[in-house]
Amino acid sequence: MKRTEILVSGFGGQGVVRLGQIFSTAAVYEGLFTTMLVSHGTETRGGYVRSQIVLSGSPIDSPVVETPDYFCAMSKSAYTKFASLVKQGIIIFDPGYIEPDPGLAVQHMPLPARDIAVKELGRDIFANIIFLGMLGQYLQVAISKESLLKALEERVPKFVEENIRAFELGYTLSHTTI
């Protein structure tokens, strides 16, 4: 597998770090090299949070995500701050928070994760796992669904059934029907 860079950002409390941990753990299960960096704004809750995940079939020289292949934008401030880093990748964004910049010549994939989480599971806390499911669909050649589900159960031992359902909702969404 070639080096793949993933950036996930949103505000504190959205599960940005947890999503990165699950994805990195699943990559290890697949025998891939992986790194994850986390950075937070100065606020304790509600400020910006960013997870940078790098996956590769060979040792990783730098854990810094410079040109993300995938950017999961979970808040407007995250999109505003980091969307310009995406040069050829895909931006997965929640249209409930973000109106994409038509001037960016990259693929935008709307994912109304918060709305889906509330409608299907009754709580918005599962939105990050819906993002995980869609990201897993994009990267299924490198990381199996089984590894992602195993990592999800290991990293989030609470609400197992709801999290599996949230993952499936994101994983089975068609890229053309959203």
CSV table of N, CA and C in Angstrom, one decimal:
chain,number,residue,atom,x,y,z
A,1,MET,N,0.8,-1.2,0.0
A,1,MET,CA,0.0,0.0,0.0
A,1,MET,C,0.9,1.2,0.0
A,2,LYS,N,0.5,2.2,-0.9
A,2,LYS,CA,1.3,3.5,-0.9
A,2,LYS,C,0.8,4.3,0.3
A,3,ARG,N,1.7,5.3,0.7
A,3,ARG,CA,1.3,6.2,1.8
A,3,ARG,C,0.0,6.8,1.5
A,4,THR,N,-0.9,6.8,2.5
A,4,THR,CA,-2.2,7.4,2.5
A,4,THR,C,-2.3,8.3,3.7
A,5,GLU,N,-2.7,9.5,3.5
A,5,GLU,CA,-2.9,10.5,4.5
A,5,GLU,C,-4.3,10.8,4.8
A,6,ILE,N,-4.7,10.7,6.0
A,6,ILE,CA,-6.1,11.0,6.4
A,6,ILE,C,-6.1,12.1,7.5
A,7,LEU,N,-7.0,13.1,7.3
A,7,LEU,CA,-7.1,14.2,8.2
A,7,LEU,C,-8.6,14.1,8.7
A,8,VAL,N,-8.8,14.1,10.0
A,8,VAL,CA,-10.1,14.2,10.6
A,8,VAL,C,-10.1,15.4,11.5
A,9,SER,N,-11.1,16.3,11.3
A,9,SER,CA,-11.1,17.4,12.2
A,9,SER,C,-12.5,17.9,12.5
A,10,GLY,N,-12.7,18.4,13.7
A,10,GLY,CA,-14.0,18.9,14.1
A,10,GLY,C,-13.8,19.6,15.4
A,11,PHE,N,-14.9,19.7,16.2
A,11,PHE,CA,-14.7,20.4,17.5
A,11,PHE,C,-14.7,19.3,18.6
A,12,GLY,N,-14.2,19.7,19.7
A,12,GLY,CA,-14.1,18.8,20.9
A,12,GLY,C,-15.4,18.2,21.2
A,13,GLY,N,-15.4,16.9,21.5
A,13,GLY,CA,-16.7,16.2,21.9
A,13,GLY,C,-17.3,15.5,20.7
A,14,GLN,N,-16.8,15.6,19.5
A,14,GLN,CA,-17.4,15.0,18.3
A,14,GLN,C,-16.8,13.6,18.1
A,15,GLY,N,-15.8,13.2,18.8
A,15,GLY,CA,-15.2,11.9,18.6
A,15,GLY,C,-14.1,11.8,17.5
A,16,VAL,N,-13.4,12.9,17.3
A,16,VAL,CA,-12.4,13.0,16.3
A,16,VAL,C,-11.2,12.1,16.6
A,17,VAL,N,-10.8,12.2,17.9
A,17,VAL,CA,-9.6,11.4,18.3
A,17,VAL,C,-10.0,9.9,18.3
A,18,ARG,N,-11.2,9.6,18.8
A,18,ARG,CA,-11.6,8.2,18.8
A,18,ARG,C,-11.7,7.6,17.4
A,19,LEU,N,-12.2,8.3,16.4
A,19,LEU,CA,-12.2,7.9,15.0
A,19,LEU,C,-10.8,7.5,14.6
A,20,GLY,N,-9.8,8.4,14.9
A,20,GLY,CA,-8.4,8.2,14.5
A,20,GLY,C,-7.9,6.9,15.1
A,21,GLN,N,-8.2,6.7,16.4
A,21,GLN,CA,-7.7,5.6,17.1
A,21,GLN,C,-8.2,4.3,16.5
A,22,ILE,N,-9.5,4.3,16.2
A,22,ILE,CA,-10.1,3.1,15.7
A,22,ILE,C,-9.5,2.8,14.3
A,23,PHE,N,-9.4,3.8,13.5
A,23,PHE,CA,-8.8,3.5,12.1
A,23,PHE,C,-7.4,3.0,12.2
A,24,SER,N,-6.6,3.7,13.1
A,24,SER,CA,-5.2,3.2,13.2
A,24,SER,C,-5.1,1.8,13.8
A,25,THR,N,-5.9,1.5,14.7
A,25,THR,CA,-5.9,0.1,15.3
A,25,THR,C,-6.3,-0.9,14.2
A,26,ALA,N,-7.3,-0.6,13.4
A,26,ALA,CA,-7.6,-1.5,12.3
A,26,ALA,C,-6.5,-1.7,11.3
A,27,ALA,N,-5.8,-0.6,11.0
A,27,ALA,CA,-4.6,-0.7,10.1
A,27,ALA,C,-3.5,-1.6,10.7
A,28,VAL,N,-3.3,-1.6,12.0
A,28,VAL,CA,-2.4,-2.5,12.6
A,28,VAL,C,-2.8,-4.0,12.4
A,29,TYR,N,-4.1,-4.2,12.6
A,29,TYR,CA,-4.7,-5.6,12.4
A,29,TYR,C,-4.4,-6.1,11.0
A,30,GLU,N,-4.3,-5.1,10.0
A,30,GLU,CA,-4.1,-5.5,8.6
A,30,GLU,C,-2.6,-5.6,8.3
A,31,GLY,N,-1.7,-5.4,9.3
A,31,GLY,CA,-0.3,-5.5,9.1
A,31,GLY,C,0.3,-4.3,8.5
A,32,LEU,N,-0.4,-3.1,8.5
A,32,LEU,CA,0.1,-1.9,7.9
A,32,LEU,C,0.9,-1.1,8.9
A,33,PHE,N,1.7,-0.2,8.4
A,33,PHE,CA,2.4,0.7,9.3
A,33,PHE,C,1.4,1.9,9.4
A,34,THR,N,1.4,2.5,10.6
A,34,THR,CA,0.4,3.6,10.8
A,34,THR,C,1.0,4.5,11.9
A,35,THR,N,0.6,5.8,11.8
A,35,THR,CA,0.9,6.8,12.8
A,35,THR,C,-0.3,7.6,13.0
A,36,MET,N,-0.4,8.2,14.2
A,36,MET,CA,-1.5,9.1,14.4
A,36,MET,C,-1.0,10.3,15.3
A,37,LEU,N,-1.3,11.5,14.9
A,37,LEU,CA,-1.0,12.7,15.7
A,37,LEU,C,-2.3,13.3,16.0
A,38,VAL,N,-2.4,13.9,17.2
A,38,VAL,CA,-3.6,14.6,17.6
A,38,VAL,C,-3.2,16.0,18.1
A,39,SER,N,-4.0,16.9,17.7
A,39,SER,CA,-3.8,18.3,18.2
A,39,SER,C,-5.1,18.9,18.6
A,40,HIS,N,-5.1,19.7,19.6
A,40,HIS,CA,-6.3,20.3,20.1
A,40,HIS,C,-6.1,21.8,20.1
A,41,GLY,N,-7.2,22.5,20.0
A,41,GLY,CA,-7.2,24.0,20.3
A,41,GLY,C,-7.0,24.2,21.8
A,42,THR,N,-6.9,25.4,22.2
A,42,THR,CA,-6.6,25.7,23.6
A,42,THR,C,-7.9,25.5,24.5
A,43,GLU,N,-9.1,25.5,23.8
A,43,GLU,CA,-10.3,25.3,24.6
A,43,GLU,C,-10.3,23.8,25.1
A,44,THR,N,-11.0,23.6,26.2
A,44,THR,CA,-11.1,22.2,26.7
A,44,THR,C,-12.2,21.4,26.0
A,45,ARG,N,-13.3,22.0,25.8
A,45,ARG,CA,-14.4,21.3,25.1
A,45,ARG,C,-15.1,22.3,24.1
A,46,GLY,N,-15.3,21.9,22.9
A,46,GLY,CA,-15.9,22.7,21.9
A,46,GLY,C,-14.9,23.4,21.0
A,47,GLY,N,-13.6,23.4,21.4
A,47,GLY,CA,-12.6,23.9,20.5
A,47,GLY,C,-12.2,22.9,19.4
A,48,TYR,N,-11.3,23.3,18.5
A,48,TYR,CA,-11.0,22.4,17.4
A,48,TYR,C,-10.1,21.2,17.8
A,49,VAL,N,-10.3,20.1,17.2
A,49,VAL,CA,-9.5,18.9,17.4
A,49,VAL,C,-9.2,18.3,16.0
A,50,ARG,N,-8.0,17.8,15.9
A,50,ARG,CA,-7.5,17.3,14.7
A,50,ARG,C,-6.8,16.0,14.9
A,51,SER,N,-7.1,14.9,14.1
A,51,SER,CA,-6.4,13.7,14.1
A,51,SER,C,-5.7,13.5,12.7
A,52,GLN,N,-4.4,13.3,12.7
A,52,GLN,CA,-3.7,13.0,11.5
A,52,GLN,C,-3.3,11.6,11.4
A,53,ILE,N,-3.7,10.8,10.5
A,53,ILE,CA,-3.5,9.4,10.4
A,53,ILE,C,-2.7,9.1,9.1
A,54,VAL,N,-1.6,8.4,9.2
A,54,VAL,CA,-0.9,8.0,8.0
A,54,VAL,C,-0.8,6.5,8.0
A,55,LEU,N,-1.2,5.9,6.8
A,55,LEU,CA,-1.1,4.5,6.6
A,55,LEU,C,-0.1,4.2,5.5
A,56,SER,N,0.6,3.1,5.6
A,56,SER,CA,1.5,2.7,4.6
A,56,SER,C,1.9,1.2,4.7
A,57,GLY,N,2.3,0.7,3.5
A,57,GLY,CA,2.8,-0.7,3.5
A,57,GLY,C,4.2,-0.8,3.9
A,58,SER,N,4.9,0.3,4.0
A,58,SER,CA,6.3,0.4,4.4
A,58,SER,C,6.5,1.4,5.6
A,59,PRO,N,7.6,1.4,6.2
A,59,PRO,CA,7.8,2.3,7.3
A,59,PRO,C,7.5,3.8,6.9
A,60,ILE,N,7.0,4.5,7.9
A,60,ILE,CA,6.6,5.9,7.7
A,60,ILE,C,7.6,6.9,8.1
A,61,ASP,N,8.1,7.7,7.2
A,61,ASP,CA,9.2,8.7,7.5
A,61,ASP,C,8.7,9.9,8.3
A,62,SER,N,7.5,10.3,8.1
A,62,SER,CA,6.9,11.4,8.9
A,62,SER,C,5.4,11.2,9.2
A,63,PRO,N,5.0,11.5,10.4
A,63,PRO,CA,3.6,11.3,10.8
A,63,PRO,C,2.7,12.5,10.4
A,64,VAL,N,3.3,13.5,9.8
A,64,VAL,CA,2.6,14.7,9.5
A,64,VAL,C,1.8,14.6,8.2
A,65,VAL,N,0.5,14.9,8.3
A,65,VAL,CA,-0.4,14.9,7.1
A,65,VAL,C,-0.2,16.3,6.5
A,66,GLU,N,0.4,16.3,5.3
A,66,GLU,CA,0.6,17.5,4.6
A,66,GLU,C,-0.4,17.7,3.4
A,67,THR,N,-0.7,16.7,2.7
A,67,THR,CA,-1.7,16.7,1.6
A,67,THR,C,-2.6,15.5,1.7
A,68,PRO,N,-3.7,15.7,2.5
A,68,PRO,CA,-4.6,14.5,2.8
A,68,PRO,C,-5.2,13.9,1.6
A,69,ASP,N,-5.2,12.6,1.6
A,69,ASP,CA,-6.0,11.9,0.5
A,69,ASP,C,-7.4,11.9,0.9
A,70,TYR,N,-7.7,11.9,2.2
A,70,TYR,CA,-9.1,12.0,2.7
A,70,TYR,C,-9.1,13.0,3.8
A,71,PHE,N,-10.1,13.8,3.8
A,71,PHE,CA,-10.3,14.8,4.9
A,71,PHE,C,-11.8,14.7,5.3
A,72,CYS,N,-12.0,14.3,6.6
A,72,CYS,CA,-13.3,14.2,7.2
A,72,CYS,C,-13.5,15.5,8.0
A,73,ALA,N,-14.3,16.4,7.4
A,73,ALA,CA,-14.6,17.7,8.0
A,73,ALA,C,-15.9,17.6,8.8
A,74,MET,N,-15.8,17.7,10.1
A,74,MET,CA,-16.9,17.5,10.9
A,74,MET,C,-17.5,18.8,11.5
A,75,SER,N,-16.8,19.9,11.2
A,75,SER,CA,-17.3,21.3,11.6
A,75,SER,C,-16.9,22.3,10.6
A,76,LYS,N,-17.6,23.4,10.6
A,76,LYS,CA,-17.2,24.5,9.7
A,76,LYS,C,-15.8,25.1,9.9
A,77,SER,N,-15.4,25.2,11.2
A,77,SER,CA,-14.1,25.8,11.4
A,77,SER,C,-13.0,24.8,10.9
A,78,ALA,N,-13.3,23.5,11.1
A,78,ALA,CA,-12.3,22.5,10.6
A,78,ALA,C,-12.2,22.6,9.0
A,79,TYR,N,-13.3,22.7,8.4
A,79,TYR,CA,-13.3,22.8,6.9
A,79,TYR,C,-12.6,24.1,6.5
A,80,THR,N,-12.9,25.2,7.1
A,80,THR,CA,-12.3,26.5,6.8
A,80,THR,C,-10.7,26.4,7.0
A,81,LYS,N,-10.3,25.8,8.1
A,81,LYS,CA,-8.9,25.7,8.4
A,81,LYS,C,-8.1,24.8,7.6
A,82,PHE,N,-8.7,23.6,7.2
A,82,PHE,CA,-7.9,22.6,6.5
A,82,PHE,C,-8.2,22.2,5.1
A,83,ALA,N,-9.4,22.6,4.6
A,83,ALA,CA,-9.8,22.1,3.3
A,83,ALA,C,-8.8,22.4,2.2
A,84,SER,N,-8.1,23.6,2.3
A,84,SER,CA,-7.1,23.9,1.3
A,84,SER,C,-5.9,23.0,1.2
A,85,LEU,N,-5.7,22.2,2.2
A,85,LEU,CA,-4.6,21.2,2.2
A,85,LEU,C,-4.9,20.1,1.2
A,86,VAL,N,-6.1,19.8,0.9
A,86,VAL,CA,-6.5,18.7,0.0
A,86,VAL,C,-6.3,19.2,-1.4
A,87,LYS,N,-5.4,18.5,-2.1
A,87,LYS,CA,-5.0,18.9,-3.5
A,87,LYS,C,-5.7,17.9,-4.5
A,88,GLN,N,-5.7,16.6,-4.2
A,88,GLN,CA,-6.2,15.7,-5.1
A,88,GLN,C,-7.2,14.7,-4.4
A,89,GLY,N,-7.4,14.8,-3.1
A,89,GLY,CA,-8.1,13.9,-2.4
A,89,GLY,C,-9.6,14.1,-2.4
A,90,ILE,N,-10.2,13.6,-1.3
A,90,ILE,CA,-11.7,13.6,-1.2
A,90,ILE,C,-12.0,14.3,0.2
A,91,ILE,N,-12.9,15.2,0.2
A,91,ILE,CA,-13.4,15.8,1.4
A,91,ILE,C,-14.7,15.3,1.7
A,92,ILE,N,-14.8,14.6,2.8
A,92,ILE,CA,-16.1,14.1,3.3
A,92,ILE,C,-16.6,15.1,4.4
A,93,PHE,N,-17.7,15.7,4.2
A,93,PHE,CA,-18.2,16.7,5.0
A,93,PHE,C,-19.6,16.6,5.5
A,94,ASP,N,-19.9,17.1,6.6
A,94,ASP,CA,-21.3,17.1,7.1
A,94,ASP,C,-22.0,18.4,6.6
A,95,PRO,N,-23.0,18.3,5.7
A,95,PRO,CA,-23.6,19.5,5.2
A,95,PRO,C,-24.4,20.3,6.2
A,96,GLY,N,-24.7,19.6,7.3
A,96,GLY,CA,-25.4,20.3,8.4
A,96,GLY,C,-24.5,21.4,9.1
A,97,TYR,N,-23.2,21.3,8.9
A,97,TYR,CA,-22.3,22.3,9.5
A,97,TYR,C,-21.5,23.1,8.4
A,98,ILE,N,-21.4,22.5,7.2
A,98,ILE,CA,-20.5,23.1,6.2
A,98,ILE,C,-21.2,23.3,4.8
A,99,GLU,N,-20.9,24.4,4.3
A,99,GLU,CA,-21.2,24.7,2.9
A,99,GLU,C,-19.9,24.7,2.1
A,100,PRO,N,-19.7,23.7,1.2
A,100,PRO,CA,-18.4,23.6,0.6
A,100,PRO,C,-18.0,24.7,-0.3
A,101,ASP,N,-16.7,25.0,-0.4
A,101,ASP,CA,-16.2,26.0,-1.3
A,101,ASP,C,-16.1,25.5,-2.7
A,102,PRO,N,-17.0,26.1,-3.6
A,102,PRO,CA,-17.0,25.6,-5.0
A,102,PRO,C,-15.7,25.9,-5.7
A,103,GLY,N,-14.8,26.8,-5.2
A,103,GLY,CA,-13.6,27.1,-5.8
A,103,GLY,C,-12.5,26.0,-5.6
A,104,LEU,N,-12.7,25.1,-4.6
A,104,LEU,CA,-11.8,24.0,-4.4
A,104,LEU,C,-12.0,22.9,-5.5
A,105,ALA,N,-11.0,22.6,-6.2
A,105,ALA,CA,-11.1,21.7,-7.3
A,105,ALA,C,-10.8,20.3,-6.9
A,106,VAL,N,-11.5,19.8,-5.8
A,106,VAL,CA,-11.4,18.5,-5.3
A,106,VAL,C,-12.8,17.9,-5.1
A,107,GLN,N,-12.9,16.6,-5.0
A,107,GLN,CA,-14.1,15.9,-4.8
A,107,GLN,C,-14.7,16.2,-3.4
A,108,HIS,N,-15.9,16.6,-3.3
A,108,HIS,CA,-16.6,16.8,-2.1
A,108,HIS,C,-17.7,15.7,-1.9
A,109,MET,N,-17.7,15.0,-0.8
A,109,MET,CA,-18.7,14.0,-0.6
A,109,MET,C,-19.5,14.4,0.7
A,110,PRO,N,-20.8,14.8,0.5
A,110,PRO,CA,-21.6,15.2,1.6
A,110,PRO,C,-22.0,13.9,2.4
A,111,LEU,N,-21.9,14.0,3.7
A,111,LEU,CA,-22.3,13.0,4.6
A,111,LEU,C,-23.1,13.6,5.8
A,112,PRO,N,-24.4,13.6,5.8
A,112,PRO,CA,-25.1,14.2,6.9
A,112,PRO,C,-25.1,13.3,8.1
A,113,ALA,N,-23.9,13.1,8.6
A,113,ALA,CA,-23.7,12.1,9.7
A,113,ALA,C,-24.5,12.4,11.0
A,114,ARG,N,-24.5,13.7,11.4
A,114,ARG,CA,-25.2,14.1,12.6
A,114,ARG,C,-26.7,13.8,12.4
A,115,ASP,N,-27.3,14.2,11.3
A,115,ASP,CA,-28.7,14.0,11.1
A,115,ASP,C,-29.1,12.5,11.0
A,116,ILE,N,-28.2,11.7,10.3
A,116,ILE,CA,-28.5,10.3,10.3
A,116,ILE,C,-28.4,9.7,11.7
A,117,ALA,N,-27.4,10.1,12.4
A,117,ALA,CA,-27.2,9.5,13.8
A,117,ALA,C,-28.5,9.8,14.7
A,118,VAL,N,-29.0,11.0,14.6
A,118,VAL,CA,-30.2,11.4,15.4
A,118,VAL,C,-31.4,10.6,14.9
A,119,LYS,N,-31.6,10.6,13.6
A,119,LYS,CA,-32.8,9.9,13.0
A,119,LYS,C,-32.7,8.4,13.2
A,120,GLU,N,-31.6,7.8,13.0
A,120,GLU,CA,-31.5,6.3,13.1
A,120,GLU,C,-31.2,5.7,14.4
A,121,LEU,N,-30.4,6.5,15.2
A,121,LEU,CA,-29.9,6.0,16.5
A,121,LEU,C,-30.4,6.8,17.7
A,122,GLY,N,-31.0,8.0,17.4
A,122,GLY,CA,-31.6,8.8,18.5
A,122,GLY,C,-30.6,9.7,19.2
A,123,ARG,N,-29.3,9.7,18.8
A,123,ARG,CA,-28.3,10.5,19.4
A,123,ARG,C,-27.2,10.9,18.4
A,124,ASP,N,-26.8,12.1,18.5
A,124,ASP,CA,-25.7,12.6,17.6
A,124,ASP,C,-24.3,12.1,17.9
A,125,ILE,N,-24.1,11.4,19.1
A,125,ILE,CA,-22.8,11.0,19.4
A,125,ILE,C,-22.3,9.9,18.5
A,126,PHE,N,-23.1,9.3,17.7
A,126,PHE,CA,-22.7,8.2,16.8
A,126,PHE,C,-22.3,8.8,15.4
A,127,ALA,N,-22.3,10.1,15.2
A,127,ALA,CA,-21.9,10.7,13.9
A,127,ALA,C,-20.5,10.3,13.5
A,128,ASN,N,-19.6,10.3,14.4
A,128,ASN,CA,-18.2,10.0,14.1
A,128,ASN,C,-18.1,8.6,13.6
A,129,ILE,N,-18.9,7.7,14.1
A,129,ILE,CA,-18.8,6.3,13.6
A,129,ILE,C,-19.4,6.1,12.2
A,130,ILE,N,-20.3,7.0,11.9
A,130,ILE,CA,-20.9,7.0,10.5
A,130,ILE,C,-19.8,7.5,9.6
A,131,PHE,N,-19.0,8.5,10.0
A,131,PHE,CA,-17.9,9.0,9.2
A,131,PHE,C,-16.9,7.8,9.1
A,132,LEU,N,-16.6,7.1,10.1
A,132,LEU,CA,-15.7,5.9,10.1
A,132,LEU,C,-16.1,4.9,9.0
A,133,GLY,N,-17.5,4.6,9.0
A,133,GLY,CA,-18.0,3.7,8.0
A,133,GLY,C,-17.8,4.1,6.6
A,134,MET,N,-18.0,5.4,6.3
A,134,MET,CA,-17.8,5.9,4.9
A,134,MET,C,-16.3,5.9,4.6
A,135,LEU,N,-15.5,6.3,5.5
A,135,LEU,CA,-14.0,6.3,5.3
A,135,LEU,C,-13.6,4.8,5.0
A,136,GLY,N,-14.1,3.9,5.8
A,136,GLY,CA,-13.8,2.5,5.6
A,136,GLY,C,-14.2,2.0,4.3
A,137,GLN,N,-15.3,2.5,3.8
A,137,GLN,CA,-15.7,2.1,2.4
A,137,GLN,C,-14.7,2.5,1.4
A,138,TYR,N,-14.2,3.7,1.5
A,138,TYR,CA,-13.3,4.3,0.6
A,138,TYR,C,-12.0,3.5,0.6
A,139,LEU,N,-11.6,3.0,1.8
A,139,LEU,CA,-10.3,2.3,2.0
A,139,LEU,C,-10.4,0.8,2.2
A,140,GLN,N,-11.5,0.2,1.7
A,140,GLN,CA,-11.7,-1.2,1.9
A,140,GLN,C,-10.7,-2.1,1.3
A,141,VAL,N,-10.0,-1.6,0.3
A,141,VAL,CA,-8.9,-2.5,-0.3
A,141,VAL,C,-7.8,-2.7,0.6
A,142,ALA,N,-7.5,-1.7,1.5
A,142,ALA,CA,-6.4,-1.7,2.4
A,142,ALA,C,-6.8,-2.3,3.8
A,143,ILE,N,-8.0,-1.9,4.2
A,143,ILE,CA,-8.5,-2.2,5.6
A,143,ILE,C,-9.8,-2.9,5.5
A,144,SER,N,-9.9,-4.1,5.9
A,144,SER,CA,-11.2,-4.9,5.8
A,144,SER,C,-12.2,-4.3,6.8
A,145,LYS,N,-13.4,-4.6,6.4
A,145,LYS,CA,-14.6,-4.2,7.3
A,145,LYS,C,-14.5,-4.9,8.6
A,146,GLU,N,-14.0,-6.2,8.6
A,146,GLU,CA,-13.9,-7.0,9.8
A,146,GLU,C,-12.9,-6.3,10.8
A,147,SER,N,-11.7,-5.9,10.2
A,147,SER,CA,-10.7,-5.2,11.1
A,147,SER,C,-11.3,-3.9,11.7
A,148,LEU,N,-12.0,-3.2,10.9
A,148,LEU,CA,-12.6,-1.9,11.4
A,148,LEU,C,-13.6,-2.2,12.5
A,149,LEU,N,-14.4,-3.2,12.3
A,149,LEU,CA,-15.4,-3.6,13.4
A,149,LEU,C,-14.7,-4.1,14.6
A,150,LYS,N,-13.7,-4.9,14.5
A,150,LYS,CA,-12.9,-5.4,15.6
A,150,LYS,C,-12.3,-4.3,16.4
A,151,ALA,N,-11.7,-3.3,15.7
A,151,ALA,CA,-11.1,-2.1,16.3
A,151,ALA,C,-12.1,-1.3,17.0
A,152,LEU,N,-13.3,-1.1,16.4
A,152,LEU,CA,-14.4,-0.4,16.9
A,152,LEU,C,-14.8,-1.0,18.3
A,153,GLU,N,-15.0,-2.3,18.3
A,153,GLU,CA,-15.5,-2.9,19.6
A,153,GLU,C,-14.4,-2.8,20.6
A,154,GLU,N,-13.1,-2.9,20.2
A,154,GLU,CA,-12.0,-2.8,21.2
A,154,GLU,C,-11.9,-1.4,21.8
A,155,ARG,N,-12.0,-0.4,20.9
A,155,ARG,CA,-11.7,1.0,21.3
A,155,ARG,C,-13.0,1.6,22.0
A,156,VAL,N,-14.2,1.1,21.6
A,156,VAL,CA,-15.4,1.7,22.2
A,156,VAL,C,-16.3,0.5,22.7
A,157,PRO,N,-16.0,0.1,23.9
A,157,PRO,CA,-16.7,-1.1,24.5
A,157,PRO,C,-18.1,-0.8,24.9
A,158,LYS,N,-18.5,0.5,25.0
A,158,LYS,CA,-19.9,0.9,25.3
A,158,LYS,C,-20.7,1.0,24.0
A,159,PHE,N,-22.0,0.8,24.1
A,159,PHE,CA,-22.9,1.0,23.0
A,159,PHE,C,-22.5,0.2,21.7
A,160,VAL,N,-22.1,-1.1,21.9
A,160,VAL,CA,-21.5,-1.9,20.8
A,160,VAL,C,-22.5,-2.0,19.7
A,161,GLU,N,-23.8,-2.4,20.0
A,161,GLU,CA,-24.8,-2.6,18.9
A,161,GLU,C,-25.0,-1.3,18.2
A,162,GLU,N,-25.2,-0.1,18.9
A,162,GLU,CA,-25.4,1.1,18.2
A,162,GLU,C,-24.2,1.5,17.4
A,163,ASN,N,-23.0,1.3,17.9
A,163,ASN,CA,-21.8,1.7,17.1
A,163,ASN,C,-21.7,0.8,15.8
A,164,ILE,N,-22.0,-0.4,15.9
A,164,ILE,CA,-22.0,-1.3,14.7
A,164,ILE,C,-23.0,-0.8,13.7
A,165,ARG,N,-24.2,-0.5,14.2
A,165,ARG,CA,-25.2,0.0,13.3
A,165,ARG,C,-24.8,1.3,12.7
A,166,ALA,N,-24.2,2.2,13.4
A,166,ALA,CA,-23.7,3.5,12.9
A,166,ALA,C,-22.7,3.3,11.8
A,167,PHE,N,-21.7,2.4,12.1
A,167,PHE,CA,-20.7,2.0,11.2
A,167,PHE,C,-21.3,1.5,9.9
A,168,GLU,N,-22.3,0.6,10.0
A,168,GLU,CA,-22.9,0.0,8.8
A,168,GLU,C,-23.7,1.1,8.0
A,169,LEU,N,-24.3,2.1,8.7
A,169,LEU,CA,-25.0,3.2,8.0
A,169,LEU,C,-24.0,3.9,7.1
A,170,GLY,N,-22.8,4.2,7.6
A,170,GLY,CA,-21.8,5.0,6.9
A,170,GLY,C,-21.2,4.1,5.8
A,171,TYR,N,-21.0,2.8,6.1
A,171,TYR,CA,-20.3,1.9,5.2
A,171,TYR,C,-21.1,1.6,4.0
A,172,THR,N,-22.4,1.5,4.2
A,172,THR,CA,-23.3,1.1,3.1
A,172,THR,C,-23.9,2.2,2.2
A,173,LEU,N,-23.6,3.5,2.7
A,173,LEU,CA,-24.1,4.6,1.9
A,173,LEU,C,-23.4,4.6,0.5
A,174,SER,N,-24.2,4.8,-0.5
A,174,SER,CA,-23.7,4.9,-1.8
A,174,SER,C,-23.1,6.3,-2.0
A,175,HIS,N,-21.9,6.3,-2.6
A,175,HIS,CA,-21.3,7.6,-2.9
A,175,HIS,C,-22.1,8.5,-3.8
A,176,THR,N,-23.1,7.9,-4.5
A,176,THR,CA,-23.8,8.7,-5.5
A,176,THR,C,-25.2,9.0,-5.0
A,177,THR,N,-25.7,8.4,-3.9
A,177,THR,CA,-27.1,8.6,-3.4
A,177,THR,C,-27.2,9.6,-2.3
A,178,ILE,N,-26.1,10.1,-1.8
A,178,ILE,CA,-26.2,11.0,-0.6
A,178,ILE,C,-26.7,12.4,-1.1
